[in-house]
Coordinates of N, CA and C in Angstrom, one line a residue:
M25 N 0.8 -1.2 0.0 CA 0.0 0.0 0.0 C 0.9 1.2 0.0
V26 N 0.7 2.1 -0.9 CA 1.5 3.3 -1.0 C 0.8 4.5 -0.4
A27 N -0.5 4.7 -0.7 CA -1.2 5.9 -0.3 C -2.3 5.7 0.7
A28 N -2.1 6.2 1.9 CA -3.2 6.2 2.9 C -3.8 7.6 3.0
E29 N -3.2 8.5 2.4 CA -3.7 9.9 2.4 C -4.0 10.2 0.9
M30 N -4.5 11.4 0.7 CA -4.7 11.9 -0.7 C -3.4 11.8 -1.4
A31 N -3.5 11.4 -2.7 CA -2.3 11.3 -3.5 C -2.7 11.5 -5.0
V32 N -1.8 11.9 -5.8 CA -2.0 12.1 -7.2 C -0.9 11.4 -7.9
L33 N -1.2 10.6 -8.9 CA -0.2 10.0 -9.7 C 0.1 10.8 -10.9
L34 N 1.3 11.1 -11.2 CA 1.7 11.9 -12.4 C 2.0 11.0 -13.6
D35 N 1.3 11.3 -14.7 CA 1.5 10.6 -15.9 C 2.7 11.2 -16.6
S36 N 3.2 10.5 -17.6 CA 4.5 10.9 -18.3 C 4.3 12.2 -19.0
N37 N 3.1 12.5 -19.6 CA 3.0 13.7 -20.4 C 3.1 15.0 -19.6
V38 N 2.7 14.9 -18.3 CA 2.9 16.1 -17.5 C 4.4 16.4 -17.2
I39 N 5.1 15.3 -16.9 CA 6.5 15.5 -16.6 C 7.3 15.9 -17.8
I40 N 7.0 15.3 -18.9 CA 7.6 15.6 -20.2 C 7.4 17.1 -20.6
A41 N 6.1 17.5 -20.4 CA 5.8 18.9 -20.8 C 6.5 19.9 -19.9
M42 N 6.6 19.5 -18.6 CA 7.4 20.4 -17.7 C 8.8 20.6 -18.1
L43 N 9.5 19.5 -18.6 CA 10.9 19.6 -18.8 C 11.2 20.0 -20.3
N44 N 10.3 19.8 -21.2 CA 10.6 20.1 -22.6 C 9.9 21.4 -23.0
S45 N 10.7 22.4 -23.1 CA 10.2 23.8 -23.4 C 9.5 23.9 -24.7
R46 N 9.7 22.9 -25.6 CA 9.0 22.9 -26.9 C 7.7 22.1 -26.9
D47 N 7.4 21.5 -25.8 CA 6.1 20.8 -25.7 C 4.9 21.8 -25.6
K48 N 3.8 21.4 -26.3 CA 2.7 22.3 -26.4 C 2.1 22.6 -25.0
N49 N 2.3 21.7 -24.0 CA 1.7 21.9 -22.7 C 2.8 22.4 -21.7
H50 N 3.9 22.9 -22.2 CA 5.0 23.3 -21.3 C 4.5 24.3 -20.2
S51 N 4.0 25.4 -20.6 CA 3.6 26.4 -19.6 C 2.4 25.9 -18.7
R52 N 1.5 25.1 -19.3 CA 0.4 24.6 -18.5 C 0.9 23.6 -17.4
A53 N 2.0 22.8 -17.8 CA 2.5 21.8 -16.9 C 3.1 22.5 -15.7
G54 N 3.8 23.6 -15.9 CA 4.4 24.3 -14.7 C 3.3 24.8 -13.8
E55 N 2.2 25.3 -14.4 CA 1.1 25.8 -13.6 C 0.4 24.6 -12.8
L56 N 0.2 23.5 -13.5 CA -0.4 22.3 -12.9 C 0.5 21.8 -11.7
L57 N 1.8 21.7 -11.9 CA 2.6 21.2 -10.9 C 2.6 22.2 -9.7
T58 N 2.6 23.5 -9.9 CA 2.5 24.4 -8.8 C 1.2 24.2 -8.0
K59 N 0.1 23.9 -8.7 CA -1.2 23.6 -8.1 C -1.1 22.4 -7.3
L60 N -0.4 21.3 -7.8 CA -0.3 20.0 -7.1 C 0.5 20.1 -5.9
K61 N 1.3 21.2 -5.7 CA 2.1 21.3 -4.5 C 1.2 21.7 -3.3
Q62 N 0.0 22.1 -3.5 CA -0.9 22.5 -2.4 C -1.2 21.3 -1.6
P63 N -1.3 21.5 -0.3 CA -1.5 20.4 0.7 C -2.8 19.5 0.4
E64 N -3.8 20.1 -0.2 CA -5.0 19.3 -0.4 C -4.9 18.2 -1.5
Y65 N -3.8 18.3 -2.3 CA -3.6 17.3 -3.3 C -2.7 16.1 -2.7
G66 N -2.1 16.3 -1.6 CA -1.3 15.3 -1.0 C 0.0 15.0 -1.7
M67 N 0.4 13.7 -1.6 CA 1.6 13.3 -2.2 C 1.5 13.1 -3.7
R68 N 2.6 13.4 -4.4 CA 2.7 13.2 -5.8 C 3.5 11.9 -6.0
I69 N 3.0 11.0 -6.9 CA 3.6 9.7 -7.0 C 3.7 9.4 -8.5
T70 N 4.7 8.6 -8.9 CA 4.8 8.1 -10.2 C 5.4 6.7 -10.1
I71 N 5.3 6.0 -11.3 CA 5.8 4.6 -11.3 C 6.9 4.4 -12.3
D72 N 7.5 3.2 -12.2 CA 8.7 2.9 -13.1 C 8.3 2.9 -14.6
Y73 N 7.1 2.5 -14.9 CA 6.6 2.4 -16.3 C 6.5 3.9 -16.8
V74 N 6.1 4.8 -16.0 CA 6.0 6.2 -16.4 C 7.5 6.7 -16.6
L75 N 8.4 6.4 -15.7 CA 9.8 6.8 -15.8 C 10.3 6.4 -17.2
D76 N 10.1 5.1 -17.6 CA 10.5 4.7 -18.9 C 10.0 5.5 -20.0
E77 N 8.7 5.8 -20.0 CA 8.1 6.7 -21.0 C 8.7 8.0 -21.0
V78 N 8.9 8.6 -19.8 CA 9.5 10.0 -19.8 C 10.8 10.0 -20.4
L79 N 11.7 9.1 -20.0 CA 13.1 9.1 -20.4 C 13.2 8.8 -21.9
T80 N 12.4 7.9 -22.4 CA 12.4 7.5 -23.8 C 11.9 8.6 -24.7
T81 N 10.8 9.2 -24.3 CA 10.1 10.3 -25.1 C 11.0 11.5 -25.1
L82 N 11.6 11.9 -23.9 CA 12.4 13.1 -23.9 C 13.7 12.9 -24.8
W83 N 14.3 11.7 -24.7 CA 15.4 11.4 -25.6 C 15.0 11.5 -27.1
N84 N 13.9 10.8 -27.4 CA 13.5 10.8 -28.8 C 13.1 12.2 -29.4
H85 N 12.6 13.0 -28.5 CA 12.1 14.4 -29.0 C 13.2 15.4 -28.9
T86 N 14.1 15.3 -28.0 CA 15.1 16.4 -27.8 C 16.6 16.0 -28.1
H87 N 16.9 14.7 -28.0 CA 18.3 14.2 -28.1 C 19.2 15.0 -27.2
R88 N 18.7 15.5 -26.1 CA 19.5 16.2 -25.1 C 19.7 15.4 -23.8
R89 N 20.9 14.9 -23.7 CA 21.2 14.1 -22.5 C 20.9 14.8 -21.2
S90 N 21.2 16.1 -21.2 CA 21.0 16.9 -19.9 C 19.5 16.9 -19.5
I91 N 18.6 16.9 -20.4 CA 17.2 16.9 -20.1 C 16.8 15.5 -19.6
V92 N 17.3 14.5 -20.2 CA 17.0 13.1 -19.8 C 17.5 12.9 -18.4
E93 N 18.7 13.3 -18.1 CA 19.3 13.2 -16.8 C 18.5 13.9 -15.7
K94 N 18.1 15.1 -16.1 CA 17.3 15.9 -15.2 C 16.0 15.2 -14.8
A95 N 15.4 14.6 -15.8 CA 14.1 13.9 -15.6 C 14.4 12.7 -14.7
Y96 N 15.4 11.9 -14.9 CA 15.8 10.8 -14.1 C 16.0 11.2 -12.7
N97 N 16.8 12.2 -12.5 CA 17.1 12.7 -11.1 C 15.9 13.2 -10.4
L98 N 15.0 13.9 -11.2 CA 13.8 14.5 -10.6 C 12.9 13.4 -10.1
I99 N 12.7 12.3 -10.9 CA 11.8 11.3 -10.5 C 12.4 10.3 -9.5
C100 N 13.7 10.0 -9.6 CA 14.3 9.0 -8.8 C 15.0 9.5 -7.5
S101 N 15.3 10.8 -7.5 CA 16.1 11.3 -6.4 C 15.5 12.5 -5.7
R102 N 14.3 12.8 -5.9 CA 13.7 14.0 -5.3 C 12.4 13.6 -4.7
P103 N 12.4 12.9 -3.5 CA 11.1 12.5 -2.9 C 10.3 13.7 -2.4
D104 N 10.9 14.8 -2.3 CA 10.2 16.0 -1.9 C 9.3 16.5 -3.1
F105 N 9.7 16.1 -4.3 CA 8.9 16.5 -5.5 C 7.9 15.4 -5.9
I106 N 8.5 14.1 -5.9 CA 7.6 13.0 -6.3 C 8.1 11.7 -5.7
K107 N 7.2 10.9 -5.2 CA 7.5 9.6 -4.7 C 7.5 8.6 -5.8
F108 N 8.7 7.9 -6.0 CA 8.8 6.9 -7.1 C 8.5 5.5 -6.5
S109 N 7.7 4.8 -7.2 CA 7.3 3.5 -6.9 C 7.5 2.5 -8.0
Q110 N 7.8 1.3 -7.7 CA 7.9 0.2 -8.7 C 6.7 -0.6 -8.7
V111 N 6.3 -1.0 -9.9 CA 5.1 -1.9 -10.0 C 5.5 -3.3 -9.7
G112 N 4.7 -3.9 -8.8 CA 5.0 -5.3 -8.4 C 4.2 -6.3 -9.3
F113 N 4.4 -7.6 -9.1 CA 3.7 -8.6 -9.9 C 2.2 -8.5 -9.7
D114 N 1.8 -8.2 -8.5 CA 0.3 -8.1 -8.2 C -0.3 -7.0 -9.1
V115 N 0.3 -5.9 -9.3 CA -0.2 -4.8 -10.1 C 0.0 -5.2 -11.6
L116 N 1.0 -5.9 -12.0 CA 1.2 -6.4 -13.3 C 0.1 -7.3 -13.8
D117 N -0.3 -8.2 -12.9 CA -1.4 -9.1 -13.2 C -2.7 -8.4 -13.4
I118 N -3.0 -7.4 -12.6 CA -4.2 -6.5 -12.8 C -4.1 -5.7 -14.1
A119 N -2.9 -5.2 -14.4 CA -2.7 -4.4 -15.6 C -2.8 -5.3 -16.8
W120 N -2.4 -6.5 -16.8 CA -2.5 -7.4 -17.9 C -4.0 -7.7 -18.2
E121 N -4.8 -8.0 -17.1 CA -6.2 -8.2 -17.3 C -6.9 -7.0 -17.8
T122 N -6.5 -5.8 -17.4 CA -7.1 -4.6 -17.9 C -6.7 -4.4 -19.4
W123 N -5.5 -4.7 -19.7 CA -5.0 -4.5 -21.1 C -5.8 -5.5 -22.0
M124 N -6.0 -6.7 -21.5 CA -6.8 -7.7 -22.3 C -8.2 -7.2 -22.6
K125 N -8.8 -6.6 -21.6 CA -10.2 -6.0 -21.8 C -10.1 -4.9 -22.9
F126 N -9.2 -4.0 -22.7 CA -9.1 -2.9 -23.7 C -8.7 -3.3 -25.1
A127 N -7.9 -4.4 -25.2 CA -7.5 -4.9 -26.5 C -8.7 -5.4 -27.3
S128 N -9.8 -5.7 -26.7 CA -10.9 -6.1 -27.4 C -11.7 -4.9 -28.0
W129 N -11.3 -3.7 -27.6 CA -12.0 -2.5 -28.1 C -10.9 -1.7 -28.9
P130 N -10.7 -2.0 -30.1 CA -9.6 -1.3 -30.8 C -9.8 0.2 -31.0
E131 N -11.1 0.6 -30.9 CA -11.3 2.1 -31.0 C -10.9 2.9 -29.8
K132 N -10.6 2.2 -28.7 CA -10.1 2.8 -27.5 C -8.7 2.1 -27.1
P133 N -7.7 2.4 -27.9 CA -6.4 1.7 -27.6 C -5.8 2.3 -26.3
F134 N -5.3 1.3 -25.5 CA -4.6 1.7 -24.3 C -3.2 1.0 -24.3
S135 N -2.2 1.7 -24.0 CA -0.9 1.1 -23.8 C -0.8 0.3 -22.6
F136 N 0.1 -0.6 -22.5 CA 0.3 -1.4 -21.3 C 0.7 -0.5 -20.1
T137 N 1.4 0.5 -20.4 CA 1.8 1.5 -19.4 C 0.6 2.2 -18.8
D138 N -0.4 2.5 -19.7 CA -1.6 3.1 -19.2 C -2.4 2.2 -18.3
C139 N -2.4 0.9 -18.7 CA -3.0 -0.1 -17.8 C -2.3 -0.3 -16.5
C140 N -1.0 -0.2 -16.5 CA -0.2 -0.2 -15.2 C -0.6 0.9 -14.3
I141 N -0.8 2.1 -14.9 CA -1.2 3.3 -14.2 C -2.5 3.0 -13.5
I142 N -3.5 2.6 -14.3 CA -4.9 2.3 -13.7 C -4.8 1.3 -12.6
A143 N -4.0 0.2 -12.9 CA -3.9 -0.9 -11.9 C -3.2 -0.4 -10.6
F144 N -2.2 0.3 -10.8 CA -1.4 0.8 -9.6 C -2.3 1.8 -8.8
M145 N -3.0 2.7 -9.4 CA -3.9 3.6 -8.7 C -5.0 2.8 -8.0
D146 N -5.6 1.8 -8.6 CA -6.6 1.0 -8.0 C -6.0 0.2 -6.8
K147 N -4.9 -0.4 -7.0 CA -4.3 -1.3 -5.9 C -3.9 -0.4 -4.7
N148 N -3.5 0.8 -4.9 CA -3.0 1.7 -3.9 C -3.9 2.8 -3.4
D149 N -5.2 2.7 -3.8 CA -6.2 3.7 -3.5 C -5.7 5.1 -3.8
I150 N -5.2 5.3 -5.0 CA -4.8 6.7 -5.4 C -6.0 7.2 -6.2
E151 N -6.5 8.3 -5.8 CA -7.8 8.8 -6.3 C -7.6 9.6 -7.6
H152 N -6.5 10.3 -7.8 CA -6.4 11.2 -8.9 C -5.2 11.0 -9.8
L153 N -5.3 11.3 -11.1 CA -4.3 11.2 -12.1 C -4.1 12.6 -12.7
A154 N -2.8 13.1 -12.7 CA -2.5 14.3 -13.4 C -2.0 13.9 -14.8
T155 N -2.8 14.3 -15.8 CA -2.5 13.9 -17.1 C -3.1 14.8 -18.1
Y156 N -2.5 14.8 -19.3 CA -3.1 15.5 -20.5 C -3.7 14.5 -21.5
D157 N -3.8 13.3 -21.1 CA -4.2 12.2 -22.0 C -5.7 12.0 -21.8
S158 N -6.5 12.3 -22.8 CA -8.0 12.2 -22.7 C -8.4 10.8 -22.7
D159 N -7.6 9.8 -23.0 CA -8.0 8.4 -23.0 C -8.4 7.9 -21.6
F160 N -7.9 8.6 -20.6 CA -8.3 8.3 -19.2 C -9.6 8.9 -18.7
D161 N -10.2 9.8 -19.5 CA -11.5 10.4 -19.2 C -12.5 9.3 -18.9
G162 N -13.2 9.4 -17.8 CA -14.2 8.5 -17.4 C -13.8 7.2 -16.7
L163 N -12.5 7.0 -16.7 CA -11.9 5.8 -16.0 C -11.3 6.1 -14.7
V164 N -10.7 7.3 -14.5 CA -10.2 7.8 -13.2 C -10.4 9.2 -13.1
S165 N -10.3 9.7 -11.9 CA -10.4 11.2 -11.6 C -9.2 11.9 -12.2
I166 N -9.4 12.8 -13.1 CA -8.3 13.6 -13.7 C -8.1 14.9 -13.1
I167 N -6.9 15.3 -12.8 CA -6.5 16.6 -12.4 C -5.7 17.2 -13.5
S168 N -6.2 18.2 -14.2 CA -5.5 18.7 -15.4 C -5.9 20.2 -15.5
N169 N -5.2 20.8 -16.4 CA -5.6 22.2 -16.8 C -5.6 22.3 -18.3
R170 N -6.1 21.3 -19.0 CA -6.1 21.3 -20.4 C -7.2 22.1 -21.0

């Protein structure tokens, strides 16, 4: 169990937008993260699958090692900013079942990482997701400024 208090899981697109000045959501991500520092939102959390997406996407879009290193250090070494958690096999099993359900609806494609996010939130009683991804609409409570 990760969250006994209010918590918000950060999706990769929010972290990427914050770090990549060329991202269309760059200024909004800064505003959103400032909002999420308020006590009523509780702890900010992310998972290893999100870390992978952040690092891979930043490298593919910027080819700037310094930005990728900054992202890694921010996620893995700054518990004051974000709590980093690894997905266990119990969450992976739930994520796989979730992915199998969504795979039968090709008009609503979900990545396995997105399924890990949903499963991790469910398993750890995390109520809110900070994301710019509309695919999560109606599935989890979204905190966004899109």
